[in-house]
Short mmCIF file of C-alpha atoms in Angstrom, two decimals:
data_model
loop_
_atom_site.label_atom_id
_atom_site.label_comp_id
_atom_site.label_asym_id
_atom_site.label_seq_id
_atom_site.Cartn_x
_atom_site.Cartn_y
_atom_site.Cartn_z
CA MET A 1 9.46 27.21 0.58
CA LEU A 2 11.62 28.11 3.58
CA ASP A 3 8.55 28.36 5.82
CA LEU A 4 7.40 24.96 4.74
CA ALA A 5 10.74 23.42 5.39
CA VAL A 6 10.81 24.94 8.86
CA LEU A 7 7.21 23.62 9.49
CA ILE A 8 7.95 20.02 8.74
CA ALA A 9 11.61 19.99 9.96
CA PRO A 10 10.65 18.67 13.38
CA ILE A 11 9.20 15.57 11.84
CA PHE A 12 12.49 14.70 10.05
CA LEU A 13 14.46 15.68 13.17
CA ILE A 14 12.39 13.09 15.03
CA ILE A 15 13.25 10.50 12.35
CA LEU A 16 16.86 11.50 12.62
CA LEU A 17 16.66 11.04 16.43
CA GLY A 18 15.60 7.46 15.88
CA ARG A 19 18.65 6.83 13.68
CA VAL A 20 20.94 8.43 16.39
CA LEU A 21 19.33 6.40 19.14
CA ARG A 22 19.79 3.27 17.07
CA ILE A 23 23.45 3.85 16.63
CA SER A 24 24.39 5.30 19.96
CA LEU A 25 22.00 4.23 22.72
CA ILE A 26 19.71 1.34 21.74
CA GLN A 27 21.55 -0.99 19.50
CA ASP A 28 19.53 -4.17 20.21
CA ASP A 29 17.26 -4.91 17.18
CA HIS A 30 14.90 -6.92 19.45
CA ILE A 31 14.17 -3.82 21.56
CA TRP A 32 13.28 -1.91 18.43
CA PHE A 33 11.14 -4.67 17.14
CA LYS A 34 9.09 -4.59 20.50
CA VAL A 35 8.82 -0.83 20.36
CA ASN A 36 7.75 -0.84 16.74
CA SER A 37 5.17 -3.51 17.64
CA LEU A 38 3.72 -1.31 20.40
CA SER A 39 3.20 1.49 17.96
CA TYR A 40 1.85 -0.67 15.22
CA TRP A 41 -0.66 -2.76 17.30
CA VAL A 42 -1.64 -0.41 19.97
CA LEU A 43 -0.77 3.38 19.67
CA PHE A 44 -1.38 4.08 15.94
CA PRO A 45 -4.67 1.97 15.82
CA SER A 46 -5.87 3.96 18.87
CA LEU A 47 -5.23 7.19 17.04
CA LEU A 48 -7.06 5.99 13.94
CA PHE A 49 -10.01 4.76 15.95
CA ASN A 50 -10.23 8.01 17.86
CA LYS A 51 -10.29 10.14 14.81
CA THR A 52 -12.60 8.05 12.64
CA SER A 53 -15.12 7.63 15.53
CA VAL A 54 -15.79 11.34 15.69
CA ILE A 55 -15.14 12.65 12.13
CA ASP A 56 -18.10 14.39 10.50
CA LEU A 57 -18.40 12.13 7.50
CA GLY A 58 -20.99 14.59 5.90
CA ALA A 59 -18.45 17.43 5.97
CA PHE A 60 -16.25 15.69 3.31
CA SER A 61 -16.95 13.95 0.11
CA PHE A 62 -14.39 11.18 -0.22
CA GLU A 63 -15.53 9.47 -3.44
CA TYR A 64 -13.32 11.57 -5.84
CA PHE A 65 -10.63 11.83 -3.19
CA SER A 66 -10.33 8.05 -3.23
CA TYR A 67 -10.28 8.07 -7.06
CA ALA A 68 -7.31 10.45 -7.09
CA ILE A 69 -5.28 8.57 -4.58
CA ILE A 70 -5.93 5.07 -5.98
CA GLY A 71 -5.35 6.48 -9.58
CA GLY A 72 -1.87 7.63 -8.47
CA PHE A 73 -1.15 4.22 -6.98
CA VAL A 74 -2.14 2.49 -10.20
CA ALA A 75 -0.18 4.82 -12.43
CA ALA A 76 3.06 4.52 -10.32
CA PHE A 77 2.67 0.75 -9.97
CA GLY A 78 1.89 0.29 -13.71
CA PHE A 79 4.89 2.49 -14.66
CA SER A 80 7.32 0.43 -12.65
CA PHE A 81 5.87 -2.84 -13.87
CA PHE A 82 6.16 -1.84 -17.48
CA ILE A 83 9.68 -0.47 -17.22
CA GLY A 84 10.76 -3.48 -15.16
CA LYS A 85 9.49 -5.90 -17.89
CA VAL A 86 11.17 -3.86 -20.58
CA LEU A 87 14.55 -3.96 -18.72
CA LYS A 88 13.89 -7.66 -17.87
CA ILE A 89 14.56 -7.14 -14.13
CA LYS A 90 14.18 -10.47 -12.26
CA ALA A 91 11.04 -11.11 -10.29
CA THR A 92 12.52 -10.86 -6.83
CA SER A 93 13.83 -7.36 -7.51
CA LEU A 94 10.82 -6.31 -9.40
CA THR A 95 8.55 -7.06 -6.47
CA SER A 96 10.63 -4.82 -4.29
CA ILE A 97 10.50 -2.08 -6.97
CA LEU A 98 6.73 -2.37 -7.06
CA GLN A 99 6.43 -2.19 -3.38
CA GLY A 100 8.62 0.94 -3.39
CA SER A 101 6.52 2.51 -6.16
CA GLY A 102 3.01 2.08 -4.60
CA ARG A 103 3.18 1.67 -0.79
CA HIS A 104 3.38 4.49 1.53
CA ASN A 105 4.56 5.30 5.10
CA SER A 106 1.32 6.14 6.95
CA PHE A 107 3.25 7.52 10.01
CA VAL A 108 5.19 10.11 8.03
CA ALA A 109 2.44 11.11 5.72
CA LEU A 110 -0.13 11.60 8.61
CA ALA A 111 2.44 13.46 10.67
CA ILE A 112 3.06 15.92 7.75
CA ALA A 113 -0.65 16.37 7.03
CA SER A 114 -1.34 17.09 10.71
CA GLN A 115 1.56 19.50 11.01
CA TYR A 116 0.50 21.54 7.94
CA LEU A 117 -3.27 21.49 8.13
CA GLY A 118 -3.86 20.77 11.78
CA GLU A 119 -7.02 18.84 12.71
CA THR A 120 -8.43 18.94 9.29
CA GLY A 121 -5.33 17.37 7.87
CA GLU A 122 -5.37 14.66 10.58
CA LEU A 123 -8.99 13.81 9.78
CA ILE A 124 -8.58 13.77 5.97
CA GLY A 125 -5.31 11.82 6.41
CA THR A 126 -7.02 9.21 8.49
CA ILE A 127 -9.34 8.37 5.61
CA ALA A 128 -6.31 8.36 3.28
CA VAL A 129 -4.69 5.76 5.49
CA ALA A 130 -7.84 3.69 5.35
CA LEU A 131 -7.92 3.82 1.54
CA LEU A 132 -4.28 3.19 0.79
CA VAL A 133 -3.53 0.60 3.57
CA THR A 134 -6.37 -1.56 2.40
CA PHE A 135 -5.90 -1.19 -1.39
CA SER A 136 -2.05 -1.24 -1.44
CA ASN A 137 -1.82 -4.29 0.81
CA LEU A 138 -4.20 -6.29 -1.18
CA VAL A 139 -2.58 -5.39 -4.47
CA THR A 140 0.96 -6.03 -3.16
CA VAL A 141 0.19 -9.40 -1.66
CA ILE A 142 -1.59 -10.58 -4.69
CA MET A 143 1.32 -9.28 -6.97
CA MET A 144 4.03 -10.86 -4.86
CA THR A 145 2.15 -14.23 -4.58
CA TYR A 146 1.79 -14.31 -8.36
CA MET A 147 5.31 -13.19 -9.28
CA LEU A 148 7.23 -15.13 -6.68
CA LYS A 149 4.98 -18.25 -6.95
CA SER A 150 4.48 -18.40 -3.17
CA ASN A 151 3.06 -21.70 -1.83
CA GLU A 152 -0.55 -22.03 -0.53
CA SER A 153 0.44 -21.74 3.08
CA SER A 154 2.14 -18.36 2.61
CA LYS A 155 -0.76 -17.04 0.55
CA LEU A 156 -3.23 -17.96 3.35
CA LEU A 157 -0.99 -16.59 6.03
CA LEU A 158 -0.59 -13.28 4.33
CA LEU A 159 -4.31 -12.91 3.50
CA LYS A 160 -4.97 -13.68 7.12
CA GLU A 161 -2.50 -10.85 8.09
CA ILE A 162 -4.35 -8.39 5.80
CA SER A 163 -7.75 -9.41 7.49
CA ARG A 164 -6.41 -8.55 10.93
CA ASN A 165 -4.30 -5.55 9.94
CA PRO A 166 -4.69 -3.30 13.07
CA PHE A 167 -5.07 -0.14 11.01
CA ILE A 168 -8.03 -1.50 8.95
CA VAL A 169 -9.63 -2.98 12.05
CA ALA A 170 -9.28 0.22 13.97
CA ILE A 171 -10.71 2.29 11.17
CA LEU A 172 -13.64 -0.03 10.63
CA LEU A 173 -14.40 -0.03 14.36
CA GLY A 174 -14.14 3.75 14.43
CA LEU A 175 -16.60 4.17 11.58
CA LEU A 176 -18.92 1.77 13.22
CA PHE A 177 -18.83 3.73 16.49
CA ASN A 178 -19.26 6.91 14.46
CA MET A 179 -22.46 5.70 12.66
CA MET A 180 -23.91 4.46 16.01
CA GLY A 181 -23.34 7.86 17.59
CA LEU A 182 -20.82 6.51 20.11
CA GLY A 183 -17.84 8.34 18.91
CA GLY A 184 -17.33 10.54 21.96
CA LEU A 185 -17.96 7.70 24.42
CA PRO A 186 -16.47 8.70 27.77
CA ILE A 187 -13.40 6.83 28.95
CA ILE A 188 -12.81 5.07 25.55
CA HIS A 189 -12.55 8.37 23.73
CA GLU A 190 -10.13 9.77 26.26
CA LEU A 191 -8.10 6.52 26.53
CA THR A 192 -7.72 6.19 22.74
CA GLY A 193 -6.90 9.95 22.51
CA SER A 194 -4.12 9.62 25.10
CA LEU A 195 -2.64 6.57 23.42
CA GLY A 196 -2.91 8.08 20.06
CA GLY A 197 -1.16 11.23 21.21
CA ALA A 198 2.05 9.20 21.46
CA ALA A 199 1.70 7.26 18.32
CA LEU A 200 3.25 9.44 15.64
CA THR A 201 6.27 10.47 17.72
CA LEU A 202 7.19 6.93 18.60
CA ALA A 203 6.41 5.65 15.11
CA LEU A 204 8.74 8.25 13.53
CA ILE A 205 11.48 7.37 15.95
CA CYS A 206 11.20 3.70 14.83
CA VAL A 207 11.13 4.91 11.14
CA GLY A 208 14.59 6.43 11.83
CA ALA A 209 15.87 3.44 13.69
CA GLY A 210 15.02 1.11 10.79
CA LEU A 211 16.83 3.02 8.11
CA ARG A 212 19.82 1.24 6.47
CA PHE A 213 22.23 3.47 4.49
CA GLY A 214 25.11 0.99 3.98
CA GLN A 215 23.79 -0.41 0.59
CA LEU A 216 22.57 2.81 -1.15
CA GLY A 217 25.17 2.41 -3.92
CA GLY A 218 24.47 -1.29 -4.70
CA HIS A 219 21.10 -1.03 -6.31
CA SER A 220 21.23 2.34 -8.14
CA ILE A 221 19.16 1.56 -11.24
CA ASP A 222 16.40 -0.25 -9.41
CA ALA A 223 16.30 2.30 -6.61
CA VAL A 224 16.16 5.28 -9.06
CA LEU A 225 13.33 3.61 -11.03
CA THR A 226 11.13 2.99 -8.10
CA THR A 227 11.88 6.48 -6.60
CA ILE A 228 10.85 8.15 -9.89
CA ALA A 229 7.60 6.23 -9.69
CA LYS A 230 6.89 6.97 -6.00
CA LEU A 231 8.13 10.67 -5.73
CA VAL A 232 7.24 11.92 -9.22
CA ILE A 233 4.65 9.69 -11.09
CA PHE A 234 2.49 9.00 -7.95
CA PRO A 235 2.12 12.62 -6.76
CA LEU A 236 1.79 14.18 -10.26
CA THR A 237 -0.96 11.74 -11.15
CA VAL A 238 -2.76 12.40 -7.84
CA TYR A 239 -2.50 16.15 -8.25
CA TRP A 240 -3.85 16.01 -11.94
CA LEU A 241 -6.77 13.86 -10.77
CA ALA A 242 -7.38 16.08 -7.73
CA VAL A 243 -7.62 19.13 -10.13
CA TYR A 244 -9.74 17.23 -12.57
CA PHE A 245 -12.23 16.21 -9.84
CA ASN A 246 -12.06 19.79 -8.38
CA LEU A 247 -11.27 18.59 -4.75
CA SER A 248 -10.95 21.18 -1.98
CA ASN A 249 -7.60 22.69 -1.37
CA GLU A 250 -7.32 20.72 1.92
CA MET A 251 -8.07 17.32 0.32
CA LYS A 252 -5.88 18.11 -2.63
CA VAL A 253 -2.93 18.91 -0.33
CA VAL A 254 -3.46 15.84 1.87
CA ALA A 255 -3.80 13.53 -1.27
CA VAL A 256 -0.44 14.85 -2.55
CA ILE A 257 1.26 14.47 0.79
CA PHE A 258 0.25 10.78 1.00
CA ALA A 259 1.29 10.32 -2.61
CA THR A 260 4.72 11.93 -1.86
CA ALA A 261 5.32 9.87 1.39
CA PRO A 262 8.25 7.36 1.09
CA THR A 263 7.36 3.76 0.85
CA SER A 264 6.30 1.70 3.80
CA SER A 265 9.08 0.47 6.11
CA ALA A 266 6.99 -2.76 6.50
CA GLY A 267 8.04 -3.65 2.88
CA TYR A 268 11.41 -4.90 4.14
CA ALA A 269 9.76 -7.59 6.39
CA LEU A 270 7.32 -8.52 3.61
CA ALA A 271 10.10 -8.99 1.11
CA LYS A 272 11.95 -11.26 3.52
CA GLN A 273 8.85 -13.19 4.31
CA MET A 274 7.78 -13.89 0.72
CA GLY A 275 11.26 -14.34 -0.88
CA GLY A 276 11.68 -10.90 -2.52
CA ASP A 277 14.81 -8.79 -2.60
CA ALA A 278 15.01 -7.61 0.96
CA PRO A 279 18.34 -5.80 0.61
CA LEU A 280 17.03 -3.83 -2.24
CA MET A 281 13.79 -3.00 -0.32
CA ALA A 282 15.91 -1.73 2.57
CA THR A 283 17.88 0.50 0.08
CA ILE A 284 14.57 1.83 -1.48
CA ILE A 285 13.12 2.75 1.94
CA SER A 286 16.22 4.59 3.07
CA LEU A 287 16.65 6.48 -0.19
CA GLN A 288 13.02 7.55 -0.50
CA THR A 289 12.89 8.65 3.19
CA LEU A 290 16.05 10.68 2.67
CA LEU A 291 14.75 12.37 -0.51
CA SER A 292 11.30 13.04 0.96
CA VAL A 293 12.99 15.67 3.17
CA MET A 294 13.10 17.71 -0.07
CA ALA A 295 10.10 16.24 -1.87
CA PHE A 296 7.42 17.23 0.72
CA PRO A 297 8.03 21.05 0.77
CA ILE A 298 8.27 21.08 -3.10
CA ALA A 299 5.12 19.12 -3.49
CA ILE A 300 3.04 21.10 -0.90
CA LEU A 301 4.32 24.44 -2.39
CA LEU A 302 3.31 23.41 -5.90
CA VAL A 303 -0.11 22.26 -4.81
CA SER A 304 -0.81 25.17 -2.48
#
């Protein structure tokens, strides 16, 4: 347990550094927005393209891996939806609870997988990003559109955003290059590798800068509900399915790491854009990120 905590401690120290920088050195939200945009649109897609373009697709069987991850998402999402309806939670708050239950922070999850399993963890994690980003974005947008009764223009805008999601585009291009045998193409491979090398560190700093702890006490019941779904129901379901499908130990560990990851920091912007409960979303993001410091070592230890 101690060895695992020491192994992943640098990742959370980088997140903490982002929080410290936000408080003491760079207090302008506009600057952080631009830095986060650089990571989101350029650096992280470069990393995803670089890895998917050279991954040996024949070395892994991702069919049951995808069943395990998506099954965990459905279980956590369904649990929160059912409890939310029983407790008669208003739609604006329930959409934030559902976002917190099913979405994940790709940056944190991929960093943990890479730190623990090295290149293998990074490659399997890249496929996990492709699966979860695509599936969770589609489900989330459809759910929020239905529950918040968004107008046609917002529906079209958000569907357009999904279709040009840089993570999805980068992975699809990487797989295309891979199948064409162009994965190690000179200059392009080196360029995307260099850009991708800076992606996770900068993204983790931005995660820390975006944390908001001032309202942790204001949404206790809702925050606890979604955190149980995300950090307990999701990883337990993924683990049971991974065992049932007899996944390799590496795939099992990566699947559980992504299931245990705190919810996506992009959920706050989506809640604001679609009329959800943005303050609650900010609370959920901060609480889950804080608790994941303990959740990751426990989850990895139990799986391993």
